[in-house]
Amino acid sequence: MSDKCHLSWSEPSQNGGANISHYILEKRETSRLSWTVVDSNISTVNYNVTKLLPGDEYIFRVMAVNKYGIGEPLESEAIIARNPYKPPSVPSTPEANEITKDSITLSWNAPESNGGAEITGYHLEKRDKDGVRWTKCNRQKLANLHFKVTGLSEGHFYEFRVSAENEAGVGEFSDLSLFYRAINATTPPSPPHHPKVTDHTSSSVSLSWGKPATDGGAYVKGYIVEMKEVSSEEWIVCTPPAGIQATRLTVENLKENAEYNFRVCAINSEGVGEPADVHGSVTASEKIEAPEIELDADLRKVVSVRAGGSLRLFITIRGRPEPSIKWEKEDGTLTEHAQIESTSSYTMLVIDNVNRFDSGKYVLTLENKSGTKSAFVNVRVLDTPSSPQKFEVKDVKKDSVTLCWDPPLTNGGAKITNYVVEKRESTRKAYTTVTSNFKDNVDPPRIMMDVKFKDVVVVKAGDTLKINADIAGRPLPAASWLKDGREIEQKARIQMTGTDTSTMIVIKDCKRSDSGQYALTLKNIAGSVTTPVNCVILDKPGPSAGPLSVTGLTAEECTLSWGPPQEIGGSEITHYVVQKRETSRLAWTLVHGEVKTITFKVTKLLKGNEYIFRVLAVNKFGLGEALESEIVKVTEPYTIPAAPTNVEIKSVTSEEMKLTWAKPASDGGSEILGYVIERREKSGLHWVRVNRELLKDLTAVISKVRRGCEYEFRVYAENAAGLSPASDPSPSARTEDELLVPSPPTKPKILDHTKNSITIAWKKPLSDGGVQILGYSVEYKKSEDEEWIVAIQMTKSNEFTVSGLTNDVEYVFAVKAINKVGVSEQSPVSEPQSATERKEEPVFDIDIEMRKTLIVKHGNSFTLTAPFKGKPVPSVIWNKEEVDLKARASIETTETCTSITIEKATRNDSGQYIVTLDNGVGTASLPMVVKVLDTPGPPTNVKITEVTKDSATVTWEPPENDGGDAVKAYHVEKREASKKAWVCVTSNCHSLTYKVEDLENAEYFFRVRAENHAGLSEPKEMIIPVVVKDQLDAPEFDMKNFPHNTVYVRAGSNLKFELPLSGKPMPKVTMSRGNAPVKCGKRFSFEVTPESLNINLKESIATKSLATWLSEEMLQMADGQKQTLPMSLKLTSLCQG
């Protein structure tokens, strides 16, 4: 819990030579330095600490105490006092299973995580769609994963949420459920409203639709979207089986350039409603759109930003494929501080900490393969003006001077209101104000133009338009040009220039769109003035005003209508030219070359063809731009027929159905070309087209049906205008043949027999006659008799035991099948069988799991069970080697099973248990292995193998009994012979030897314990103590590999051999020859190691025998004496040849 914790520790490895009397426990918050005593007299090695502050971090330490004082502390890691559990995660979203007018039954799934503690219950809340407050549905915690909410208002919509609770608290609420309407649901919903295609690519189609007009009295759970290729008849579901809740969907992974149909249907608790088809078909191809820029009204004006602020231009864009985006500043380079963010639907230019130099016109350009689009935004940064220009001092007199200057280069985004004049004497540093509102000596701006610009200026297309004017004003006015009230974009062919006294606009290669009103505006602090100039560019006319409407469409003609062009090219429109083009061709065909009106009837069109029409206006300068119509398909003016009626299934077999229907009430003004039939399984959702070709008659035989399925049908009529609506579905019918009596069952088989009964079994007949089998009649007779006896009139089982038979008499059996039509023929007769006791060898009826070793913990009870079969019932004997199971165990045996139970198992109960069956017919044995997990037995053969002055090496062998589990470690302990306390040397030894170090010169006892997962064994202790001091062993050569103390070597060869040597401490070796010492040289050398004497002789001589006496002199021993051990080794060289 958050206010307490449990601590535990182990006893010290060293008790200081005295028993541990108790422990002292202290705690410290990590935010403090001082320790607080929790308990100063703890007798155990664990403790429950209480009264902790939730959320605080603590460190604990414990100290052992013996009669000599307090030991070193053992500290814990830092821990935070908090609940170890967390509240559960969220349950699944509640779903309604049953809805009435005043109640809704909801269910949900348990959370994925219980927070580490068992979930104690759930809390369910509801909210009325018309309200804002959540209210509890249950007074007490819910133990189940479902609940019936009652007391609801009829017709109201409700949503629900649920949370789980455990020991740590209540978890978060689930996602909100759908809105469920408290009403008795009656029908599926109506079709969704107006499904349509909103977008398409080469691999996807996006759809949207509206809610159905009626929900059928139940909340609409979702929608199912289906699709099919136009050439296919099978509809494929694009959504999950439960549908989707959204009213839009993008269907992906479509075939490029494939043509598809789509339809949508709604779902409520009552079922799936009728589908609504998406009008026409759609091709999975990339949608191409020219770039478009949508400027907000605020961006069409001058955008003003204060100096130091942030400029953000957010512009919505469109275009398919996604256009490239380019931002520019018309009168300079875009600042390096500008940040541009762009997606497929918008672009944004951001400049932080703007200054006056960021004022200007910002141009946005979009481009894709469909075209280019540009737009601009004027930005004005509001700042203080720059300093005035060309400051001069004139007319200096003894008491006055005249000052003059030009206006600043930039006005900071606002009109200059006045000037401040200051002065200072040359001997002073401070300026004083002369005037702070200087406006004298200013002249309003004036425009002086040639008189020709007062009339309309006419320029031919391709020529140059030049408008110039003289200007005046004090201070120098700023000049700007506008066309039709909009700022003129400077381009390569449009140039605006000016000086202090004049301004001019020059437009080269004039075109029709350059016609309009040009206006020159001058501004300074004294005012502003504007002069307009009207210009007309003589050119071919622009496109006629659209759209080009197509009306009165029949199979041969249509009527076109349009509006006059907005740009007439400076000359009256004389007439129009009308052209047409079939969509399958590239060339345009003249329909009429001199149309005087803005309407025209086109005739002699080809039925079924698709056309595009275009109109071109004509003036004295030639043909203008074309206005095109949408694609038009030439069709008859009649409509689709009404739906067929009276669809009925006249006859049915298991392989086909005969269908009839009546003609529609209306043929839509066109002859009925044929009929289309669709079928649907009663339990399914999808209608499937039956016939590929149109049917001419009012009847059809439907084959390719599945036996036993229930079908319904609907019919469409088709005329030249298309398919009618579907007829009402026919009543459903099941594909079944005429009902007959069943065929006979199979030949009965003998399953069992006794001295007065015989059991038989059979299989069902191949044919049930088209109706369910109700049961079977069983008959029997003696083999030599002719008359059959009915054993049972009807049994539903496929097995029956005929009883009351005579012992040792032979019988035969037969069976008949029964359905509601009648009784089948008799089955084939069984093989003869006498009523005698059946004999079976005993066998065990066990699975593979029962053959595995049974693992039992020490002290627990276990039972071994062995089911068996055999006739007569076998006798049972349980055996375990060297154990009397009748005394140790409890044995129970029935006619089919035997078991043995042992209470409080020990390691001696491990081993193989054998159960044996014997019934005179045969015998069977079953071995079953039990492994009792207990602490191991003590190690064996503990002894000391090596002793030095401060160490001893202890060795041992594994326990004879490992307690049913592998030994995982050994504990080695020591005790001085003069003391009683044992001290642990190691508790984690994984080998069968251990070197005990840091010993003193004294006598020691050693003992070893084995440890497995069940615990520690009894110790295996040495009986005789070991004296820890240096050990002395007399020197000794091991000559067993040197017969007669002789080594043979070929003359001229090298000799190298090793003579085993022992002795403690390591002996000092001297060598002599003829009582004379032998020294090491080039031909002879030797080396002494702790284990051997190594001799090396080069180029031995054949004429000499070498007899060498080896004396071994021990180092100074404890008694101060030396010892010499004479030994001889004879070296004989062998002669060559």
JSON list of N, CA and C in Angstrom, two decimals, residues 868-901:
[
{"chain": "A", "resi": 868, "resn": "PHE", "atom": "N", "xyz": [-8.63, -48.46, -16.93]},
{"chain": "A", "resi": 868, "resn": "PHE", "atom": "CA", "xyz": [-8.32, -49.66, -17.70]},
{"chain": "A", "resi": 868, "resn": "PHE", "atom": "C", "xyz": [-9.59, -50.30, -18.22]},
{"chain": "A", "resi": 869, "resn": "LYS", "atom": "N", "xyz": [-9.41, -51.26, -19.14]},
{"chain": "A", "resi": 869, "resn": "LYS", "atom": "CA", "xyz": [-10.50, -52.04, -19.70]},
{"chain": "A", "resi": 869, "resn": "LYS", "atom": "C", "xyz": [-10.08, -53.51, -19.71]},
{"chain": "A", "resi": 870, "resn": "GLY", "atom": "N", "xyz": [-11.08, -54.38, -19.72]},
{"chain": "A", "resi": 870, "resn": "GLY", "atom": "CA", "xyz": [-10.80, -55.81, -19.79]},
{"chain": "A", "resi": 870, "resn": "GLY", "atom": "C", "xyz": [-11.99, -56.64, -19.36]},
{"chain": "A", "resi": 871, "resn": "LYS", "atom": "N", "xyz": [-12.21, -57.73, -20.03]},
{"chain": "A", "resi": 871, "resn": "LYS", "atom": "CA", "xyz": [-13.29, -58.64, -19.67]},
{"chain": "A", "resi": 871, "resn": "LYS", "atom": "C", "xyz": [-12.74, -60.07, -19.59]},
{"chain": "A", "resi": 872, "resn": "PRO", "atom": "N", "xyz": [-13.01, -60.77, -18.50]},
{"chain": "A", "resi": 872, "resn": "PRO", "atom": "CA", "xyz": [-13.63, -60.26, -17.27]},
{"chain": "A", "resi": 872, "resn": "PRO", "atom": "C", "xyz": [-12.77, -59.19, -16.60]},
{"chain": "A", "resi": 873, "resn": "VAL", "atom": "N", "xyz": [-13.37, -58.54, -15.57]},
{"chain": "A", "resi": 873, "resn": "VAL", "atom": "CA", "xyz": [-12.65, -57.46, -14.89]},
{"chain": "A", "resi": 873, "resn": "VAL", "atom": "C", "xyz": [-11.36, -57.99, -14.31]},
{"chain": "A", "resi": 874, "resn": "PRO", "atom": "N", "xyz": [-10.22, -57.38, -14.64]},
{"chain": "A", "resi": 874, "resn": "PRO", "atom": "CA", "xyz": [-8.93, -57.90, -14.18]},
{"chain": "A", "resi": 874, "resn": "PRO", "atom": "C", "xyz": [-8.66, -57.58, -12.71]},
{"chain": "A", "resi": 875, "resn": "SER", "atom": "N", "xyz": [-7.77, -58.36, -12.09]},
{"chain": "A", "resi": 875, "resn": "SER", "atom": "CA", "xyz": [-7.27, -58.04, -10.76]},
{"chain": "A", "resi": 875, "resn": "SER", "atom": "C", "xyz": [-6.16, -57.00, -10.90]},
{"chain": "A", "resi": 876, "resn": "VAL", "atom": "N", "xyz": [-5.93, -56.24, -9.82]},
{"chain": "A", "resi": 876, "resn": "VAL", "atom": "CA", "xyz": [-4.97, -55.12, -9.88]},
{"chain": "A", "resi": 876, "resn": "VAL", "atom": "C", "xyz": [-3.95, -55.27, -8.76]},
{"chain": "A", "resi": 877, "resn": "ILE", "atom": "N", "xyz": [-2.66, -55.11, -9.08]},
{"chain": "A", "resi": 877, "resn": "ILE", "atom": "CA", "xyz": [-1.59, -55.15, -8.09]},
{"chain": "A", "resi": 877, "resn": "ILE", "atom": "C", "xyz": [-0.68, -53.94, -8.32]},
{"chain": "A", "resi": 878, "resn": "TRP", "atom": "N", "xyz": [-0.40, -53.17, -7.21]},
{"chain": "A", "resi": 878, "resn": "TRP", "atom": "CA", "xyz": [0.54, -52.03, -7.26]},
{"chain": "A", "resi": 878, "resn": "TRP", "atom": "C", "xyz": [1.85, -52.47, -6.61]},
{"chain": "A", "resi": 879, "resn": "ASN", "atom": "N", "xyz": [2.99, -52.14, -7.22]},
{"chain": "A", "resi": 879, "resn": "ASN", "atom": "CA", "xyz": [4.30, -52.50, -6.69]},
{"chain": "A", "resi": 879, "resn": "ASN", "atom": "C", "xyz": [5.26, -51.32, -6.77]},
{"chain": "A", "resi": 880, "resn": "LYS", "atom": "N", "xyz": [6.15, -51.21, -5.78]},
{"chain": "A", "resi": 880, "resn": "LYS", "atom": "CA", "xyz": [7.29, -50.28, -5.81]},
{"chain": "A", "resi": 880, "resn": "LYS", "atom": "C", "xyz": [8.45, -51.01, -5.15]},
{"chain": "A", "resi": 881, "resn": "GLU", "atom": "N", "xyz": [9.60, -50.99, -5.77]},
{"chain": "A", "resi": 881, "resn": "GLU", "atom": "CA", "xyz": [10.74, -51.77, -5.30]},
{"chain": "A", "resi": 881, "resn": "GLU", "atom": "C", "xyz": [11.08, -51.43, -3.86]},
{"chain": "A", "resi": 882, "resn": "GLU", "atom": "N", "xyz": [11.19, -52.50, -3.03]},
{"chain": "A", "resi": 882, "resn": "GLU", "atom": "CA", "xyz": [11.61, -52.40, -1.63]},
{"chain": "A", "resi": 882, "resn": "GLU", "atom": "C", "xyz": [10.66, -51.56, -0.78]},
{"chain": "A", "resi": 883, "resn": "VAL", "atom": "N", "xyz": [9.39, -51.42, -1.20]},
{"chain": "A", "resi": 883, "resn": "VAL", "atom": "CA", "xyz": [8.41, -50.66, -0.41]},
{"chain": "A", "resi": 883, "resn": "VAL", "atom": "C", "xyz": [7.15, -51.48, -0.30]},
{"chain": "A", "resi": 884, "resn": "ASP", "atom": "N", "xyz": [6.58, -51.56, 0.89]},
{"chain": "A", "resi": 884, "resn": "ASP", "atom": "CA", "xyz": [5.29, -52.20, 1.11]},
{"chain": "A", "resi": 884, "resn": "ASP", "atom": "C", "xyz": [4.21, -51.14, 0.92]},
{"chain": "A", "resi": 885, "resn": "LEU", "atom": "N", "xyz": [3.63, -51.11, -0.29]},
{"chain": "A", "resi": 885, "resn": "LEU", "atom": "CA", "xyz": [2.65, -50.06, -0.61]},
{"chain": "A", "resi": 885, "resn": "LEU", "atom": "C", "xyz": [1.36, -50.23, 0.19]},
{"chain": "A", "resi": 886, "resn": "LYS", "atom": "N", "xyz": [1.06, -51.42, 0.63]},
{"chain": "A", "resi": 886, "resn": "LYS", "atom": "CA", "xyz": [-0.16, -51.60, 1.42]},
{"chain": "A", "resi": 886, "resn": "LYS", "atom": "C", "xyz": [-0.06, -50.85, 2.75]},
{"chain": "A", "resi": 887, "resn": "ALA", "atom": "N", "xyz": [1.16, -50.77, 3.28]},
{"chain": "A", "resi": 887, "resn": "ALA", "atom": "CA", "xyz": [1.35, -50.05, 4.53]},
{"chain": "A", "resi": 887, "resn": "ALA", "atom": "C", "xyz": [1.57, -48.56, 4.29]},
{"chain": "A", "resi": 888, "resn": "ARG", "atom": "N", "xyz": [2.26, -48.18, 3.20]},
{"chain": "A", "resi": 888, "resn": "ARG", "atom": "CA", "xyz": [2.62, -46.77, 2.95]},
{"chain": "A", "resi": 888, "resn": "ARG", "atom": "C", "xyz": [1.52, -46.00, 2.24]},
{"chain": "A", "resi": 889, "resn": "ALA", "atom": "N", "xyz": [0.68, -46.68, 1.41]},
{"chain": "A", "resi": 889, "resn": "ALA", "atom": "CA", "xyz": [-0.25, -45.97, 0.52]},
{"chain": "A", "resi": 889, "resn": "ALA", "atom": "C", "xyz": [-1.68, -46.45, 0.74]},
{"chain": "A", "resi": 890, "resn": "SER", "atom": "N", "xyz": [-2.60, -45.70, 0.13]},
{"chain": "A", "resi": 890, "resn": "SER", "atom": "CA", "xyz": [-4.02, -46.07, 0.12]},
{"chain": "A", "resi": 890, "resn": "SER", "atom": "C", "xyz": [-4.40, -46.40, -1.32]},
{"chain": "A", "resi": 891, "resn": "ILE", "atom": "N", "xyz": [-4.90, -47.64, -1.58]},
{"chain": "A", "resi": 891, "resn": "ILE", "atom": "CA", "xyz": [-5.19, -48.10, -2.94]},
{"chain": "A", "resi": 891, "resn": "ILE", "atom": "C", "xyz": [-6.69, -48.31, -3.07]},
{"chain": "A", "resi": 892, "resn": "GLU", "atom": "N", "xyz": [-7.26, -47.73, -4.18]},
{"chain": "A", "resi": 892, "resn": "GLU", "atom": "CA", "xyz": [-8.67, -47.91, -4.47]},
{"chain": "A", "resi": 892, "resn": "GLU", "atom": "C", "xyz": [-8.81, -48.44, -5.89]},
{"chain": "A", "resi": 893, "resn": "THR", "atom": "N", "xyz": [-9.73, -49.44, -6.10]},
{"chain": "A", "resi": 893, "resn": "THR", "atom": "CA", "xyz": [-9.90, -50.04, -7.42]},
{"chain": "A", "resi": 893, "resn": "THR", "atom": "C", "xyz": [-11.38, -50.28, -7.69]},
{"chain": "A", "resi": 894, "resn": "THR", "atom": "N", "xyz": [-11.83, -49.90, -8.94]},
{"chain": "A", "resi": 894, "resn": "THR", "atom": "CA", "xyz": [-13.19, -50.20, -9.40]},
{"chain": "A", "resi": 894, "resn": "THR", "atom": "C", "xyz": [-13.07, -51.12, -10.61]},
{"chain": "A", "resi": 895, "resn": "GLU", "atom": "N", "xyz": [-14.19, -51.32, -11.33]},
{"chain": "A", "resi": 895, "resn": "GLU", "atom": "CA", "xyz": [-14.17, -52.20, -12.50]},
{"chain": "A", "resi": 895, "resn": "GLU", "atom": "C", "xyz": [-13.45, -51.57, -13.69]},
{"chain": "A", "resi": 896, "resn": "THR", "atom": "N", "xyz": [-13.26, -50.24, -13.64]},
{"chain": "A", "resi": 896, "resn": "THR", "atom": "CA", "xyz": [-12.65, -49.56, -14.80]},
{"chain": "A", "resi": 896, "resn": "THR", "atom": "C", "xyz": [-11.48, -48.68, -14.42]},
{"chain": "A", "resi": 897, "resn": "CYS", "atom": "N", "xyz": [-11.15, -48.57, -13.14]},
{"chain": "A", "resi": 897, "resn": "CYS", "atom": "CA", "xyz": [-10.10, -47.62, -12.76]},
{"chain": "A", "resi": 897, "resn": "CYS", "atom": "C", "xyz": [-9.46, -48.07, -11.46]},
{"chain": "A", "resi": 898, "resn": "THR", "atom": "N", "xyz": [-8.17, -47.77, -11.30]},
{"chain": "A", "resi": 898, "resn": "THR", "atom": "CA", "xyz": [-7.46, -48.01, -10.04]},
{"chain": "A", "resi": 898, "resn": "THR", "atom": "C", "xyz": [-6.60, -46.80, -9.73]},
{"chain": "A", "resi": 899, "resn": "SER", "atom": "N", "xyz": [-6.42, -46.50, -8.43]},
{"chain": "A", "resi": 899, "resn": "SER", "atom": "CA", "xyz": [-5.62, -45.35, -8.04]},
{"chain": "A", "resi": 899, "resn": "SER", "atom": "C", "xyz": [-4.89, -45.67, -6.75]},
{"chain": "A", "resi": 900, "resn": "ILE", "atom": "N", "xyz": [-3.75, -44.98, -6.55]},
{"chain": "A", "resi": 900, "resn": "ILE", "atom": "CA", "xyz": [-2.96, -45.10, -5.34]},
{"chain": "A", "resi": 900, "resn": "ILE", "atom": "C", "xyz": [-2.66, -43.70, -4.83]},
{"chain": "A", "resi": 901, "resn": "THR", "atom": "N", "xyz": [-2.83, -43.47, -3.52]},
{"chain": "A", "resi": 901, "resn": "THR", "atom": "CA", "xyz": [-2.64, -42.16, -2.91]},
{"chain": "A", "resi": 901, "resn": "THR", "atom": "C", "xyz": [-1.63, -42.27, -1.79]}
]
